[in-house]
mmCIF file of C-alpha atoms and ligand atoms in Angstrom:
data_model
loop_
_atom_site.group_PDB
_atom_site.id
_atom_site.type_symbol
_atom_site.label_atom_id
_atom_site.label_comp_id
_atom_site.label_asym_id
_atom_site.label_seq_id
_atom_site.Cartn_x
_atom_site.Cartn_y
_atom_site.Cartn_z
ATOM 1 C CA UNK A 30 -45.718 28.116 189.310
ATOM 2 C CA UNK A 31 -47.188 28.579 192.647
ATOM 3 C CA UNK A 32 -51.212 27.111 192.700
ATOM 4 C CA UNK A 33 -53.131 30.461 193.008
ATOM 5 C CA UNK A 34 -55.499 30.176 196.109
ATOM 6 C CA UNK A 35 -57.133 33.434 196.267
ATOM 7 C CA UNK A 36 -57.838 33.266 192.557
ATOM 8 C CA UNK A 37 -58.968 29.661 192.856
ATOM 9 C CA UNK A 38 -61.974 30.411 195.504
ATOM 10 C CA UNK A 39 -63.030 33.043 193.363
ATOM 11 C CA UNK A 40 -64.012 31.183 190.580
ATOM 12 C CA UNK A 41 -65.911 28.887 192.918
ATOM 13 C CA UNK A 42 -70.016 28.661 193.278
ATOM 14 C CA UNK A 43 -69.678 26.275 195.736
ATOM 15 C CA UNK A 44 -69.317 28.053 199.478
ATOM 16 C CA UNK A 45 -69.527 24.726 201.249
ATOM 17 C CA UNK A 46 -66.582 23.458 200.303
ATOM 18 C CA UNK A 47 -63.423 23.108 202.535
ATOM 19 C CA UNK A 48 -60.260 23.848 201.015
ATOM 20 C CA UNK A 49 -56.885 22.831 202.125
ATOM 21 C CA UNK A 50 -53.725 23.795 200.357
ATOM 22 C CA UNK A 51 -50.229 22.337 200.330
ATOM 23 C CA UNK A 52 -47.172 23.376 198.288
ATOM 24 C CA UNK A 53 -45.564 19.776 199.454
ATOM 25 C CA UNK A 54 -47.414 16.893 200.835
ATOM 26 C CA UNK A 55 -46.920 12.960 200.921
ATOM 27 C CA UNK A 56 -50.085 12.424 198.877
ATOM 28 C CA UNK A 57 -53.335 14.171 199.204
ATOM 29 C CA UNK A 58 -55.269 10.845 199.336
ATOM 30 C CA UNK A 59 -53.185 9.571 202.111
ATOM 31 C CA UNK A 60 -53.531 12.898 204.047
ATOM 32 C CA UNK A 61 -57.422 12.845 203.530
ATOM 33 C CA UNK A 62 -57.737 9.487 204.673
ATOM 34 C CA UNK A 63 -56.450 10.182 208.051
ATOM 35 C CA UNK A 64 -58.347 13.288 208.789
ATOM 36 C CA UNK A 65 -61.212 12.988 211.190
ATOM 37 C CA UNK A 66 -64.247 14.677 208.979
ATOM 38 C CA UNK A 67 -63.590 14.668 204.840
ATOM 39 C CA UNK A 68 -66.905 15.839 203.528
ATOM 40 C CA UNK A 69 -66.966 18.525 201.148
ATOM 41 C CA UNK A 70 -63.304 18.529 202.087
ATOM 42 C CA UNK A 71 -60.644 19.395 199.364
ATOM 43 C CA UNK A 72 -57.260 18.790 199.426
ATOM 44 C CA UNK A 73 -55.042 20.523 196.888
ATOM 45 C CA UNK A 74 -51.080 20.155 196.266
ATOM 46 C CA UNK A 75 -48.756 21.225 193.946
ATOM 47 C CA UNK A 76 -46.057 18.583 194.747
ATOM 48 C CA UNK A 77 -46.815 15.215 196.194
ATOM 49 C CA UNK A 78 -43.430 13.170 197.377
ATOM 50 C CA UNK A 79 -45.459 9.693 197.402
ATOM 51 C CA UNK A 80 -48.372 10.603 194.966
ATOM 52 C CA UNK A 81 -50.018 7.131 194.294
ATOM 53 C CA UNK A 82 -52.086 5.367 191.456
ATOM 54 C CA UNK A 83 -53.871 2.289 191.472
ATOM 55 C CA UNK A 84 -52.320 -0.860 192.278
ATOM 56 C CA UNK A 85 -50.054 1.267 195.142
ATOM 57 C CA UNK A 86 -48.086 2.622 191.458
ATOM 58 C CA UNK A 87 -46.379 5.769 191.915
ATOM 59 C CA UNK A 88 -48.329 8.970 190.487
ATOM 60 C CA UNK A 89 -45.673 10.989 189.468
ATOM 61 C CA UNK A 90 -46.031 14.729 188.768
ATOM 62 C CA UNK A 91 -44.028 17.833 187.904
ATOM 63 C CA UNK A 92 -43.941 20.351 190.782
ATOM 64 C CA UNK A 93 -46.669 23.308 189.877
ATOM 65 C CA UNK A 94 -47.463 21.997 186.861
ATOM 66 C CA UNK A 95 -50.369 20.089 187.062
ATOM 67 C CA UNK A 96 -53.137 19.393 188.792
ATOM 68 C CA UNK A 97 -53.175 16.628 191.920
ATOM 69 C CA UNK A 98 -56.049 16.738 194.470
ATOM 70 C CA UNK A 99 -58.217 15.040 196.587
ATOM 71 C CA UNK A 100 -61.960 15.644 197.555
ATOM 72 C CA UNK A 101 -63.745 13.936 200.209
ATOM 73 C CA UNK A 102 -67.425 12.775 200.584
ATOM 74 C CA UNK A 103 -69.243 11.173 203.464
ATOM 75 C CA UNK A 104 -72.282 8.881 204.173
ATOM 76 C CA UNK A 105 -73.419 8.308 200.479
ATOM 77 C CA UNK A 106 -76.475 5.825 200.274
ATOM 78 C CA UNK A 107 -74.648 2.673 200.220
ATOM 79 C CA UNK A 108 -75.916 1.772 196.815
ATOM 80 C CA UNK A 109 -74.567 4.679 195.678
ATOM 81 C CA UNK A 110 -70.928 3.976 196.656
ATOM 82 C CA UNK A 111 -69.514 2.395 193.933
ATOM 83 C CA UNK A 112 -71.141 4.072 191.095
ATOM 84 C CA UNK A 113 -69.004 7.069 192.102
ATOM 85 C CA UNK A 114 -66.915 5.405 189.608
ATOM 86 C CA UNK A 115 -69.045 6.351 187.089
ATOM 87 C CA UNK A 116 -69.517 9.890 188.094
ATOM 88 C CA UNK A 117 -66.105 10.678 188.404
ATOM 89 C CA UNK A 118 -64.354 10.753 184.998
ATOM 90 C CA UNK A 119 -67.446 11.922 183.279
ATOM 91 C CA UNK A 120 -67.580 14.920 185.531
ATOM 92 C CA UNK A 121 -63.638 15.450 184.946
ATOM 93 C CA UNK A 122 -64.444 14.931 180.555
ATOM 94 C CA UNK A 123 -67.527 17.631 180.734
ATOM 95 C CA UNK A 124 -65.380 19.927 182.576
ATOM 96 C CA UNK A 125 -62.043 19.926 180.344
ATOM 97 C CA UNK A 126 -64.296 19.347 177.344
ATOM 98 C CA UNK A 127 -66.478 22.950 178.279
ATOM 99 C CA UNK A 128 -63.339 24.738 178.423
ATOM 100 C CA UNK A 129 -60.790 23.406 175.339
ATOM 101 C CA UNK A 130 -61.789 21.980 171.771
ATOM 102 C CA UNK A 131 -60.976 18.850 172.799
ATOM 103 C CA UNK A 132 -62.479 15.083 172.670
ATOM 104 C CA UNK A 133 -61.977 12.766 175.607
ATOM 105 C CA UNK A 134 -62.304 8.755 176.282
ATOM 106 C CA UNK A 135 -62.304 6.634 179.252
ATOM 107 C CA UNK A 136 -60.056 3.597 179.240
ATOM 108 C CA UNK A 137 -61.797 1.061 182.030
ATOM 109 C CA UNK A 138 -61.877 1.145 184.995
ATOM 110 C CA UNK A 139 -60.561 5.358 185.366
ATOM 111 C CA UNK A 140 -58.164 6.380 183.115
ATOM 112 C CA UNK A 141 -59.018 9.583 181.395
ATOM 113 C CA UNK A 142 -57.055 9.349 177.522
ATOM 114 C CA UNK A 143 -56.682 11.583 174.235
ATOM 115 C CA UNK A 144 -55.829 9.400 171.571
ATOM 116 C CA UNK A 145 -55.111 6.681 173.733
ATOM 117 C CA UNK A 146 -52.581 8.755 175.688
ATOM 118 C CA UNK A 147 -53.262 9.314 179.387
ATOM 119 C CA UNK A 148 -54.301 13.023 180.826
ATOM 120 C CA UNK A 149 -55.736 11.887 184.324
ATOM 121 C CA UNK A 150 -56.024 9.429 186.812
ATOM 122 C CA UNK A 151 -58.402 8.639 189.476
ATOM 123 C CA UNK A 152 -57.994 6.689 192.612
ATOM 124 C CA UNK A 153 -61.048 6.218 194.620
ATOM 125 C CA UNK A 154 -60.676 4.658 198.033
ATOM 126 C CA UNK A 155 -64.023 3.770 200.171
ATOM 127 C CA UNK A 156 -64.272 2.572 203.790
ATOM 128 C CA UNK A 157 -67.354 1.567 204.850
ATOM 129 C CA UNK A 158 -68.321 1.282 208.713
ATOM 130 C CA UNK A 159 -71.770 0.473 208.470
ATOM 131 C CA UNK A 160 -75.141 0.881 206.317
ATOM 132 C CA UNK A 161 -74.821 4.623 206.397
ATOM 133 C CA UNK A 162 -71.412 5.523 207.576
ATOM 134 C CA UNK A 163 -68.777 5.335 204.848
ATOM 135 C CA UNK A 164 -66.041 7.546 203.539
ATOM 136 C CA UNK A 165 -64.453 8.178 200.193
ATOM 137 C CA UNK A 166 -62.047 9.502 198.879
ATOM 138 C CA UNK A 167 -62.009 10.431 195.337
ATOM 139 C CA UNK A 168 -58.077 11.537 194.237
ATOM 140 C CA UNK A 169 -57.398 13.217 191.056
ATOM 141 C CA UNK A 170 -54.373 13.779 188.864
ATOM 142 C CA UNK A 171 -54.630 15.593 185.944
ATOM 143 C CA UNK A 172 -51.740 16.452 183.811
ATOM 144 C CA UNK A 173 -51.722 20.080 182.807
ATOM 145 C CA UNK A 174 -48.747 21.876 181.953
ATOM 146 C CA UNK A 175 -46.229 19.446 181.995
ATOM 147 C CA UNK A 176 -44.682 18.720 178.499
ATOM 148 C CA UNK A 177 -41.422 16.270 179.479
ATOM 149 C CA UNK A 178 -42.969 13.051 180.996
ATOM 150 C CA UNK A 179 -40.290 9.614 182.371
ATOM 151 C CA UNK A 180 -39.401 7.783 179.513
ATOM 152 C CA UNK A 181 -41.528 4.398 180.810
ATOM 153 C CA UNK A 182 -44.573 6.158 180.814
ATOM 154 C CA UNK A 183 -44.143 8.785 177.813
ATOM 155 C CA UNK A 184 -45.727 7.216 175.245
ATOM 156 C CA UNK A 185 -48.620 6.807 176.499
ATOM 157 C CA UNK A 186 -49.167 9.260 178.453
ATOM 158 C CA UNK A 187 -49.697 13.381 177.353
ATOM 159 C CA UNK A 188 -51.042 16.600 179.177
ATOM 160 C CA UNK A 189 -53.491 19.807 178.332
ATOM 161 C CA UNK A 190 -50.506 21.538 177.241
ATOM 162 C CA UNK A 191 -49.426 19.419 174.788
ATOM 163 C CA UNK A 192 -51.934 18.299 173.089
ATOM 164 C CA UNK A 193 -53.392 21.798 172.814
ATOM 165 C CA UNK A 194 -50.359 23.914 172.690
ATOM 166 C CA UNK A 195 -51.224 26.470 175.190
ATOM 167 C CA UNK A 196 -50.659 27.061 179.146
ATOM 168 C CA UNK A 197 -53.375 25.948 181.184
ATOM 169 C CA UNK A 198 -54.850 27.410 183.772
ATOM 170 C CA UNK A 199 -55.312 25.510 186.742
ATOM 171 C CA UNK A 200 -56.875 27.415 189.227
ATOM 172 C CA UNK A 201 -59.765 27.934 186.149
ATOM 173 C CA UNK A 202 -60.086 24.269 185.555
ATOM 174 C CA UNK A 203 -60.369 22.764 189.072
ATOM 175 C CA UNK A 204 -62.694 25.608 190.084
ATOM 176 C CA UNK A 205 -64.685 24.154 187.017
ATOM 177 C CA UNK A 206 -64.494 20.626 187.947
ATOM 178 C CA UNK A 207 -65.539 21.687 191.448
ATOM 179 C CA UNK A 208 -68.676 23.479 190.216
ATOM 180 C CA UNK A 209 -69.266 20.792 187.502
ATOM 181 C CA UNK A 210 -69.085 18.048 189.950
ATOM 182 C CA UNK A 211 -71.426 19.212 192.643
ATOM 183 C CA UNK A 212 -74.278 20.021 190.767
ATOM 184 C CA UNK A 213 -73.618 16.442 188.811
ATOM 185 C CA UNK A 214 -73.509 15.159 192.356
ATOM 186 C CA UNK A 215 -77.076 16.346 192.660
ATOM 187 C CA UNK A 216 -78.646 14.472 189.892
ATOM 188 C CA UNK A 217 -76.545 11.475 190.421
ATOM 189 C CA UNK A 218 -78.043 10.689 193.962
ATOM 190 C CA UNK A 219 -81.507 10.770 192.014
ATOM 191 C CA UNK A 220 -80.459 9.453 188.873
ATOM 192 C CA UNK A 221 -77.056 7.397 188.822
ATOM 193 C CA UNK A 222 -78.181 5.528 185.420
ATOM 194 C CA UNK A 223 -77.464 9.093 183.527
ATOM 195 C CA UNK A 224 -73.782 8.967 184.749
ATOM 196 C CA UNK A 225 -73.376 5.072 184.022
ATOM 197 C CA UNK A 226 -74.652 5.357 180.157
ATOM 198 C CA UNK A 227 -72.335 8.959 180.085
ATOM 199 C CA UNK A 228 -69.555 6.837 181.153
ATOM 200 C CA UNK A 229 -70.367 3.796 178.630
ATOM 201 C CA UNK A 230 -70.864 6.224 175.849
ATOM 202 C CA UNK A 231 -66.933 7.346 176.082
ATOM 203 C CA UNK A 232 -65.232 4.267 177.121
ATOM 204 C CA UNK A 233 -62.910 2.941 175.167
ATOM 205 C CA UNK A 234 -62.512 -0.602 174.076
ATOM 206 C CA UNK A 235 -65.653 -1.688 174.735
ATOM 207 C CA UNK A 236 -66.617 -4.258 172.100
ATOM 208 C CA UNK A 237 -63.123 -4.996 170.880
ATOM 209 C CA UNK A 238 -60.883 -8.056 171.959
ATOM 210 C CA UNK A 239 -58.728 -7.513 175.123
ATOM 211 C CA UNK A 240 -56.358 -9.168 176.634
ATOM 212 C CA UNK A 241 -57.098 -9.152 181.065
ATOM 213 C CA UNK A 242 -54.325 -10.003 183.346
ATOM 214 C CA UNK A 243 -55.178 -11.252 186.571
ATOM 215 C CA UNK A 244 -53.435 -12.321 189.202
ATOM 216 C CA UNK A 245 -50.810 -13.103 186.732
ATOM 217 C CA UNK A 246 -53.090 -14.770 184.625
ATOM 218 C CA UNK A 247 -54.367 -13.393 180.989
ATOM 219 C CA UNK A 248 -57.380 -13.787 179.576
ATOM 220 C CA UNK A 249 -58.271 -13.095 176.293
ATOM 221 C CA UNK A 250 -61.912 -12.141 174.913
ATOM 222 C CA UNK A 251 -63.884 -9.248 173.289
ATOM 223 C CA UNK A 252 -64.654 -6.716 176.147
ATOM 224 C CA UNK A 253 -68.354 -6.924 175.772
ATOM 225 C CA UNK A 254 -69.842 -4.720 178.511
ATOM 226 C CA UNK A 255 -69.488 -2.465 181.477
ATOM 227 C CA UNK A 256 -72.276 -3.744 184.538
ATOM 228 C CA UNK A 257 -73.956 -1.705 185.908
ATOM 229 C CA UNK A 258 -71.390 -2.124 189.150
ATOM 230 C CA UNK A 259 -68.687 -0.998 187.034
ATOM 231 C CA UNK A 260 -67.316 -4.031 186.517
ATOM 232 C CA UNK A 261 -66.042 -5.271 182.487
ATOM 233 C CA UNK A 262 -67.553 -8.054 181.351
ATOM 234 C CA UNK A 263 -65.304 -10.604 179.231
ATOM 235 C CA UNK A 264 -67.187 -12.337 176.604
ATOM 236 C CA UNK A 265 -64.790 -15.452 176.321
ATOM 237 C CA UNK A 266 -65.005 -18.768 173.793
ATOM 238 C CA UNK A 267 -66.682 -21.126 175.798
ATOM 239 C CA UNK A 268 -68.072 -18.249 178.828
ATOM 240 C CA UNK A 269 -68.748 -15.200 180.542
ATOM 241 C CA UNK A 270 -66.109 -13.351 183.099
ATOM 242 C CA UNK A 271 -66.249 -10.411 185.230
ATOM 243 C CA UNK A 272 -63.286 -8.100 186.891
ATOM 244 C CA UNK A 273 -63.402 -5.851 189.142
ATOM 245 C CA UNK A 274 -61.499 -2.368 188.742
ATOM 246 C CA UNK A 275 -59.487 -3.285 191.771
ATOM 247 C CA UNK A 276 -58.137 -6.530 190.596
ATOM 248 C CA UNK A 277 -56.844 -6.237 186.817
ATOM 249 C CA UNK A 278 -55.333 -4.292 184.139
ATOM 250 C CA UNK A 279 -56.409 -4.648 180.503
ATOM 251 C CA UNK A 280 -54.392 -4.356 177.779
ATOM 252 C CA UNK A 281 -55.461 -4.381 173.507
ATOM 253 C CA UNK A 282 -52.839 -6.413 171.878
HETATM 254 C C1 BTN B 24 -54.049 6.060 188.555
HETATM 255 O O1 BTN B 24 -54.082 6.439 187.395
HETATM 256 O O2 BTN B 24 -53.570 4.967 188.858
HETATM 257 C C2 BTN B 24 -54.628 6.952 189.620
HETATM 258 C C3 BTN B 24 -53.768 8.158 189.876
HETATM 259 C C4 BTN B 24 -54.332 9.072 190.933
HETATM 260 C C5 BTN B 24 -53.387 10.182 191.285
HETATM 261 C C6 BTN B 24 -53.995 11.194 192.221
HETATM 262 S S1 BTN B 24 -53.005 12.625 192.387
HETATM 263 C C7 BTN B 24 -53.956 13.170 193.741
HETATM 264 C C8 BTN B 24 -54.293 11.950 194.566
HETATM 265 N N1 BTN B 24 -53.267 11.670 195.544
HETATM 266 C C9 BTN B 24 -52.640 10.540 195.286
HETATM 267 O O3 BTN B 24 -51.705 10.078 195.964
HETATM 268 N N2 BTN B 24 -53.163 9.953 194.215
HETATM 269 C C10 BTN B 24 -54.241 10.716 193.652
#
């Protein structure tokens, strides 16, 4: 079905916002990163022909059934920038978790999982001109109503609908994310350590062993901590190690 617009805005506190619909579009994070001004700007689809994930992966989603946007922020106090990460899926867990009896987890760096299954991805992408002039833009895919999923990706991955056997209603939840998110927003430019221990509190892993690939090499140790940069910590044998979001993927066994 069609993303509802008019019904969308409705539900919205926020008048600043700038909304920009598409019923096809190449990817909303592309298209935001070429406009000229992105703050407050959101970008909404409900079909994107080269959706993408991190590492350039495709983000593949059912036409109309889920949710796949981008919002745009500008000019964030530099130290700020990449503990956006934190705010992010912590903003996207209060909102889902206000609206359905449901428990979410965080699987480093930004996957959003029930039961270890994946319900949303985020791809953040900064570009940073100078000490105050930077851009981001934070992309969001969350998997709503879509039940069939490719067979590569469908066992770990699930969607509103299916784990909670009922339609789900879009234009309700990202009007709720929206007004969750701002206000967080807020109290994050103050206090960014409340989203950072938020975000600890529900990620997954954390403490057990892992297994880090990078660069095509693995390392193994227990995943002993999340700095305050976002970045895990490896406790190995004989030292310490730590990855950046952009450079690895973790896996348990
Ligand atoms: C990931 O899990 O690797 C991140 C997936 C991010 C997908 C969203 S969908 C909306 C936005 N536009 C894109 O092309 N990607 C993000």
């Amino acid at each position: 079905m069609k993303f509802d617009l008019k019904k969308f805005v409705c539900y919205l506190n926020n008048p600043e916002i700038k909304i920009e619909y598409f019923e096809v579009i190449d990817s909303t994070n592309t298209y935001l990163k070429k406009a000229s001004h992105i703050n407050n700007q959101l970008i909404i689809a409900d079909f994107q022909t080269a959706g993408r994930g991190r590492f350039n992966r495709k983000w593949i989603s059912n036409p109309g059934e889920n949710l796949t946007f981008s919002l745009g922020l500008e000019n964030l106090p530099i130290n700020l920038l990449e503990k956006i990460f934190f705010l992010v899926p912590v903003s996207i867990i209060e909102t889902i978790e206000s609206l359905y009896d449901i428990k979410l987890n965080i699987k480093w760096p930004n996957d959003i999982v029930h039961n270890s299954k994946k319900i949303c991805g985020i791809l953040i992408e900064s570009s940073i001109e100078s000490e105050s002039k930077n851009r981001i833009v934070i992309g969001i895919g969350i998997n709503c109503n879509q039940t069939d999923f490719p067979e590569e990706i469908s066992q770990r991955t699930t969607s509103l609908k299916l784990i909670l056997n009922k339609d789900i209603d879009r234009e309700l939840l990202l009007s709720n994310f929206i007004n969750t998110f701002f206000p967080h927003f807020e109290e994050f430019k103050i206090q960014p350590v409340i989203f950072y221990e938020k975000y600890r509190e529900r990620c997954i892993l954390l403490g057990e062993e892992v297994c880090v690939i990078h660069n095509n090499n693995e390392y193994v140790g227990i995943f002993s901590d999340i700095s305050q940069n976002g970045e895990l910590v490896l406790q190995m044998m004989n030292n310490i190690i730590k990855f950046n979001a952009g450079e690895i993927t973790i896996k348990k066994d």
